[in-house]
XYZ file of C-alpha atoms in Angstrom:
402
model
C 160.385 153.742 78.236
C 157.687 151.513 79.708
C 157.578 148.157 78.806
C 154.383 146.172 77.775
C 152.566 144.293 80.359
C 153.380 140.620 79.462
C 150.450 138.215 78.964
C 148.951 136.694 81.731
C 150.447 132.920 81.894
C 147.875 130.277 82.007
C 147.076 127.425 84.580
C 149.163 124.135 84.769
C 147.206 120.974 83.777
C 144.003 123.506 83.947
C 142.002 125.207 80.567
C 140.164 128.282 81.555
C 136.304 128.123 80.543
C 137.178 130.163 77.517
C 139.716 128.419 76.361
C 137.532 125.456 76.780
C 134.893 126.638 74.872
C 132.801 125.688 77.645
C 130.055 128.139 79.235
C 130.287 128.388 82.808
C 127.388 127.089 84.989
C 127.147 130.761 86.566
C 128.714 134.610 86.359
C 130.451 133.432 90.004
C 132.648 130.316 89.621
C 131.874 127.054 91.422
C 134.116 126.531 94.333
C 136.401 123.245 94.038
C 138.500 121.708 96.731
C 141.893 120.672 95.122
C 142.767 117.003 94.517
C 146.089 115.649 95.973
C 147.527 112.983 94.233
C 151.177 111.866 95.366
C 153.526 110.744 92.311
C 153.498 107.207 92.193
C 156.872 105.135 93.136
C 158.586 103.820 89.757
C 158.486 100.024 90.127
C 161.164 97.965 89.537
C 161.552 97.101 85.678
C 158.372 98.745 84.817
C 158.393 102.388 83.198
C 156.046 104.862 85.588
C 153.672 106.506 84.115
C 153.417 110.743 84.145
C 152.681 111.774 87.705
C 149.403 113.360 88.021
C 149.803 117.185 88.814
C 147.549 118.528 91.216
C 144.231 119.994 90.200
C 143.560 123.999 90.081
C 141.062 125.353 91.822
C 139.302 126.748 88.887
C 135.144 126.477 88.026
C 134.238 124.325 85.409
C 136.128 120.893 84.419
C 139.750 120.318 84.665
C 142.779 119.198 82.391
C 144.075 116.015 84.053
C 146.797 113.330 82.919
C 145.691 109.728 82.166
C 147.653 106.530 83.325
C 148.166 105.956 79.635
C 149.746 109.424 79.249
C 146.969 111.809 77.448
C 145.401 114.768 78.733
C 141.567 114.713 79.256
C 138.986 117.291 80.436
C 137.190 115.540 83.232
C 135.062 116.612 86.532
C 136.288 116.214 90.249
C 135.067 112.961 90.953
C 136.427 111.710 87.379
C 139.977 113.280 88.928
C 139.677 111.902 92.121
C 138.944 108.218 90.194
C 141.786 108.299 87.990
C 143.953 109.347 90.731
C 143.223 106.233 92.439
C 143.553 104.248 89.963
C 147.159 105.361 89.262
C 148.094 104.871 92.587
C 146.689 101.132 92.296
C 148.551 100.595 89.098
C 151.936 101.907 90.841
C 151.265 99.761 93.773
C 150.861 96.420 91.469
C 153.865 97.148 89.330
C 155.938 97.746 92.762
C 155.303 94.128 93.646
C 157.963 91.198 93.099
C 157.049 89.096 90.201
C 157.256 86.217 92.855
C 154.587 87.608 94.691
C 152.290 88.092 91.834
C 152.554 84.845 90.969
C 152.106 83.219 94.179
C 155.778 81.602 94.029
C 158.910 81.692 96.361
C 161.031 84.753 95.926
C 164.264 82.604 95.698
C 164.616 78.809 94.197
C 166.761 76.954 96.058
C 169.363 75.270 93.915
C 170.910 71.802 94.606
C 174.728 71.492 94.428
C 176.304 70.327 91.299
C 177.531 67.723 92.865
C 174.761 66.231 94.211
C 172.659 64.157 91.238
C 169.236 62.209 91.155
C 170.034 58.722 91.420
C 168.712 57.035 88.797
C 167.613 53.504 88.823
C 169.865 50.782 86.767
C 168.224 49.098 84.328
C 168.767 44.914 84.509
C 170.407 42.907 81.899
C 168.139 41.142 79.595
C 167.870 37.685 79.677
C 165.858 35.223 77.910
C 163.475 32.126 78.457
C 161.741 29.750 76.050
C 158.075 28.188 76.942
C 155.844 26.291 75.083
C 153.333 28.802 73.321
C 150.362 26.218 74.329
C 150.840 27.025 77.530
C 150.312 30.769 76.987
C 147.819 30.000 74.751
C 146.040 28.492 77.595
C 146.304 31.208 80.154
C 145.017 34.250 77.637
C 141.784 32.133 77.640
C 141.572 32.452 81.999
C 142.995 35.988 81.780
C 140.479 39.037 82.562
C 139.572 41.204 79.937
C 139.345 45.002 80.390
C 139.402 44.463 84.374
C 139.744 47.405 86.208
C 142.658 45.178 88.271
C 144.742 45.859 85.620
C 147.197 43.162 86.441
C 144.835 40.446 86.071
C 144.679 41.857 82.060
C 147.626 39.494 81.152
C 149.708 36.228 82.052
C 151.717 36.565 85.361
C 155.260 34.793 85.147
C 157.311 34.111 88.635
C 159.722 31.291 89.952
C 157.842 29.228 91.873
C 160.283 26.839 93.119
C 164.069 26.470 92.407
C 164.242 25.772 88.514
C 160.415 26.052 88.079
C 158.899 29.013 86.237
C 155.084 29.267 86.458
C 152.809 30.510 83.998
C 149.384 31.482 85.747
C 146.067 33.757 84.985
C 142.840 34.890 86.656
C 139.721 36.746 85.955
C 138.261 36.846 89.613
C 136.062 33.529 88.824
C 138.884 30.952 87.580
C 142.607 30.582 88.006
C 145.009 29.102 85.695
C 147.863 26.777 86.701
C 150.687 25.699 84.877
C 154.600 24.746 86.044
C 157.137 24.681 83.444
C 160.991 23.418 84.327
C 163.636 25.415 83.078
C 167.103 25.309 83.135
C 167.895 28.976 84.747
C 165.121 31.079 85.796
C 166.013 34.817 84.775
C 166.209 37.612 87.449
C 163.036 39.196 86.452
C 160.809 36.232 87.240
C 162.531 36.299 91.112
C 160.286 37.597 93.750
C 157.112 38.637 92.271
C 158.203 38.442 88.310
C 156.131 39.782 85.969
C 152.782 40.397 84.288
C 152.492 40.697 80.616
C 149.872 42.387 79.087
C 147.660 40.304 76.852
C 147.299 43.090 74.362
C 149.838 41.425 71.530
C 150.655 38.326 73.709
C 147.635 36.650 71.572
C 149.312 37.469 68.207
C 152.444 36.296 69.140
C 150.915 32.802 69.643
C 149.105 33.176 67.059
C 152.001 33.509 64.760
C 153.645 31.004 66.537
C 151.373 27.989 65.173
C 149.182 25.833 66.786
C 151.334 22.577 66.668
C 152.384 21.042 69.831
C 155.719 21.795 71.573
C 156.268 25.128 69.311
C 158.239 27.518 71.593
C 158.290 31.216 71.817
C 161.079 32.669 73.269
C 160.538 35.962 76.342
C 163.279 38.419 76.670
C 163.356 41.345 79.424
C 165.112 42.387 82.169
C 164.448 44.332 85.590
C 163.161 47.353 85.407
C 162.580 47.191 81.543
C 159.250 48.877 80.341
C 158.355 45.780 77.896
C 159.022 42.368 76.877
C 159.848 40.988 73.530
C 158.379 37.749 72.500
C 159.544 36.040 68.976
C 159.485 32.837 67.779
C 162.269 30.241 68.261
C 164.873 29.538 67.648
C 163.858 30.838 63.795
C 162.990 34.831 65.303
C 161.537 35.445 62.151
C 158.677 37.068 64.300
C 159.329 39.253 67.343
C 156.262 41.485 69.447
C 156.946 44.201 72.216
C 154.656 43.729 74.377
C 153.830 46.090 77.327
C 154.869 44.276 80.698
C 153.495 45.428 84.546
C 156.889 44.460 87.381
C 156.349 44.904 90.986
C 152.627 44.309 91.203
C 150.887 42.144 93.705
C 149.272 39.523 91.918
C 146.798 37.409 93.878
C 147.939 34.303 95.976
C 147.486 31.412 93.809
C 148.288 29.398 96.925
C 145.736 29.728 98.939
C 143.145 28.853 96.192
C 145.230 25.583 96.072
C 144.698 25.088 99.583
C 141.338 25.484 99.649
C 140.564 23.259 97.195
C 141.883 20.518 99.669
C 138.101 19.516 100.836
C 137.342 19.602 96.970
C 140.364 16.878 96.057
C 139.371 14.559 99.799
C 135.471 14.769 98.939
C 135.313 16.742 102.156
C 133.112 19.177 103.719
C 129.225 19.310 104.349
C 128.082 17.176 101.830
C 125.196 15.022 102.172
C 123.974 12.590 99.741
C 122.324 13.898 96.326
C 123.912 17.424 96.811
C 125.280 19.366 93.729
C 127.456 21.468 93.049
C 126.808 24.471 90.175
C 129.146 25.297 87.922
C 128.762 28.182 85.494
C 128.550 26.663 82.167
C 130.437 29.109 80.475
C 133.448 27.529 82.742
C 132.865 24.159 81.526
C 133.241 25.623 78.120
C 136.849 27.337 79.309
C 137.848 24.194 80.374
C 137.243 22.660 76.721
C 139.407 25.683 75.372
C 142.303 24.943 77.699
C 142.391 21.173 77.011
C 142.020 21.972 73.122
C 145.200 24.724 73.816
C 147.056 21.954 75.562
C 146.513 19.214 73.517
C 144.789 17.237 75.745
C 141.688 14.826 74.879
C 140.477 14.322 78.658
C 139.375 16.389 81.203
C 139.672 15.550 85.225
C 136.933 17.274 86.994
C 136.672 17.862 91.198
C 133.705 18.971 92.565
C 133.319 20.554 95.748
C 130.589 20.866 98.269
C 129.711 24.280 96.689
C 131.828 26.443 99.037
C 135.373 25.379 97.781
C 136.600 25.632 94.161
C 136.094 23.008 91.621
C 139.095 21.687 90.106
C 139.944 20.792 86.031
C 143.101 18.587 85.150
C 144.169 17.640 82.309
C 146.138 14.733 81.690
C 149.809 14.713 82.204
C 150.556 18.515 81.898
C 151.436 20.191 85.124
C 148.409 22.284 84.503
C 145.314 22.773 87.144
C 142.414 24.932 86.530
C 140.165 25.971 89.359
C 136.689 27.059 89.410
C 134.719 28.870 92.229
C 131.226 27.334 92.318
C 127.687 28.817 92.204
C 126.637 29.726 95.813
C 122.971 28.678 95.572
C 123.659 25.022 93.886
C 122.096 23.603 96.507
C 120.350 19.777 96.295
C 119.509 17.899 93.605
C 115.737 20.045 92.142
C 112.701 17.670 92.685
C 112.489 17.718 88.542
C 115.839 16.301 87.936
C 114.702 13.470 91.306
C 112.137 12.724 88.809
C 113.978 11.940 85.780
C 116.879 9.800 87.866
C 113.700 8.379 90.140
C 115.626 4.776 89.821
C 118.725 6.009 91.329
C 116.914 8.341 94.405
C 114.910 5.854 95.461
C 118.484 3.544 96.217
C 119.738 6.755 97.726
C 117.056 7.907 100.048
C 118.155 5.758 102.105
C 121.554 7.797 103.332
C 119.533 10.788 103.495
C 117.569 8.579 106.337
C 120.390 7.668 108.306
C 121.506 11.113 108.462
C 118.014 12.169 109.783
C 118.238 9.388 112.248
C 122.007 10.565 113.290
C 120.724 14.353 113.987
C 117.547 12.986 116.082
C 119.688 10.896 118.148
C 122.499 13.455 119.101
C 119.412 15.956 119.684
C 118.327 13.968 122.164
C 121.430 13.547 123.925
C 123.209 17.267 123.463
C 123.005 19.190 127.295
C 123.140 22.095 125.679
C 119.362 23.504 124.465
C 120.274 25.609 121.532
C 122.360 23.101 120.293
C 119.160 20.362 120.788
C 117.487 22.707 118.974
C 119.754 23.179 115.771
C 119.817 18.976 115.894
C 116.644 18.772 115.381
C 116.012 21.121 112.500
C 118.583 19.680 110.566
C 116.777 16.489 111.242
C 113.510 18.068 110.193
C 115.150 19.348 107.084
C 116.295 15.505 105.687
C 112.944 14.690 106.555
C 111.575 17.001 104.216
C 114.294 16.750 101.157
C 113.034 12.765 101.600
C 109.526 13.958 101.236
C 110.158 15.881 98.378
C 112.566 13.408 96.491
C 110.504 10.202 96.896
C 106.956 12.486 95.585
C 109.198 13.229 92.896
C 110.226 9.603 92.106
C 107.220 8.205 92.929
C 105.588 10.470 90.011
C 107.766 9.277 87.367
C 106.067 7.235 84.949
C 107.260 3.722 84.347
C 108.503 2.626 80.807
C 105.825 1.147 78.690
C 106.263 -2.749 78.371
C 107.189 -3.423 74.789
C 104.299 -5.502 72.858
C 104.466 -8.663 71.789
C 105.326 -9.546 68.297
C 102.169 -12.080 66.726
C 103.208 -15.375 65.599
């Protein structure tokens, strides 16, 4: 008995036209050159996706399989695309997850052993000073400065048993030595700066009479600083506190302020020196912090730093002049015309001085400068005695009648 003719089995991954329901283009089907796609390599960790079978070579569009895993009628350049595009996913997922990210493959691990040091902290230890004296310095210390360590009062031992207390704002420096009975480790070497943020309110709450105390507590390598009163504590702040920073040299303002204190320097007779007035004010607020009626003023020859003591506190502040003070201005020579005309006089002898060296110098250029400098006294005399000579006299007061 013959058997049936079984049914014709149909193309892999391919739909005939029919089956499509699509009409083909002509009665002779379109030749298409078959599309090779290898099976992408399963990455590590990462489930592969279906390999793509190859395509049939069969007219019309073709059945392929999507990275995501569906089955979609597409066109031989669509198949060659999505071929490609599997391959590139295959490729990514292959890759190390330390690659990807740009990383080392392997972390190397330090022994157990083998810890971070980590830095001791100091034992705290405690100091009492006069809360005039800090009151003093937050009035010199800078405000919002970009030099953040001038935005608070630096503390330091500046001689065996002598703590000093000391501020600046780029224009004036603060001064004051306080003796102590042990100066605590953190004020060694550079000591401390403590932030003025809170320092003010601890004063504050301190009181304003003289000789109250306020008592500073820290230790090396400590974050902040607590400030109370004392010996009561009924008020403690935590201030914010800057260690190991390079606070200007106080020092060598001192030092230069030696022609300042020995009326030395290039000064000739009726020259100023200009002080910004908003200085002479600071030094009011100081004396009024310190409890101190009088004021000691130094003037310089407008080059070195004026100088402000007061009284018998171990307290200096210094000043840095006006660069363009210059002389005495013809309109003040007017008002004091009594006393320029008795000092014109110097100012004469010094012209006479830089004619006669002129004259004898060997060297020309320095004949030269000589002789301007003379020229120039000659000229400030001009200009003084026209201004003195100007100033009106006093009326002479009338006679009462009889």
């Amino acid at each position: 008995m013959a058997k049936k003719p079984s049914a014709k089995p149909a193309l892999k991954n391919a739909a005939s036209p029919k089956a499509a329901g699509v009409k083909p283009a002509s009665s002779k089907p379109a030749s298409v050159k078959p599309v090779s796609v290898k099976p992408a390599t399963k990455p590590t960790g990462v489930k592969a996706s279906p390999p793509v079978r190859p395509l049939q070579d069969v007219a019309g569009p073709a059945a392929v399989r999507m990275p995501d895993g569906g089955v979609k009628m597409v066109d031989k350049e669509m198949a060659e695309a999505v071929a490609a595009r599997v391959a590139e996913v295959a490729a990514e997922a292959d890759k190390p997850a330390a690659k990807v990210a740009n990383l080392p493959a392997t972390t190397k691990q330090q022994p157990a052993d083998k810890k971070t040091p980590v830095e001791k902290l100091g034992d705290r230890e405690s100091v009492q000073i006069e809360a005039s004296i800090l009151a003093a310095a937050l009035h010199c210390a800078a405000k919002n400065d970009v030099r953040y360590y001038l935005n608070g009062v630096h503390l330091f031992e500046h001689r065996e048993g002598v703590l000093r207390i000391e501020a600046a704002n780029g224009h004036v420096l603060f001064v004051h030595d306080y003796p102590v009975e042990k100066v605590p480790a953190w004020a060694k070497a550079g000591g401390v700066v403590v932030n003025r943020e809170n320092l003010g309110r601890a004063v504050s709450a301190a009181g304003k009479n003289d000789g109250v105390v306020l008592e500073l507590s820290t230790g090396i390598g400590h974050p902040h600083m607590t400030v109370g009163t004392w010996p009561d504590q009924w008020a403690t702040f935590r201030l914010e506190m800057f260690d190991n920073v390079k606070f200007p040299d106080t020092e060598k303002i001192a030092e230069g302020a030696a022609g300042t204190l020995s009326h030395s320097g290039e000064r000739t007779p009726l020259d100023t020196t200009a002080i910004d007035a908003n200085y002479f004010k600071l030094a009011t607020l100081v004396a009024q912090s310190l409890n101190i009626p009088g004021v000691q003023a130094y003037m310089g020859d407008g080059k070195s730093a004026a100088v402000f003591t007061f009284g018998v506190r171990r307290a200096a502040l210094y000043v840095m002049p006006i660069r363009d003070g210059g002389a005495m201005s013809v309109q003040a020579a007017s008002v004091l015309a009594p006393a320029v005309r008795g000092s014109v006089g110097a100012l004469k002898a010094h012209q006479t001085r830089n004619e006669q060296a002129a004259k004898e110098a060997k060297d020309p250029e320095e004949a030269k400068a000589l002789r301007e400098k003379a020229a120039g006294f000659a000229k400030r005399i001009k200009e003084l005695m026209g201004a003195a000579n100007e100033a009106k006299a006093l009326p002479a007061p009338e006679k009462k009648a009889a």
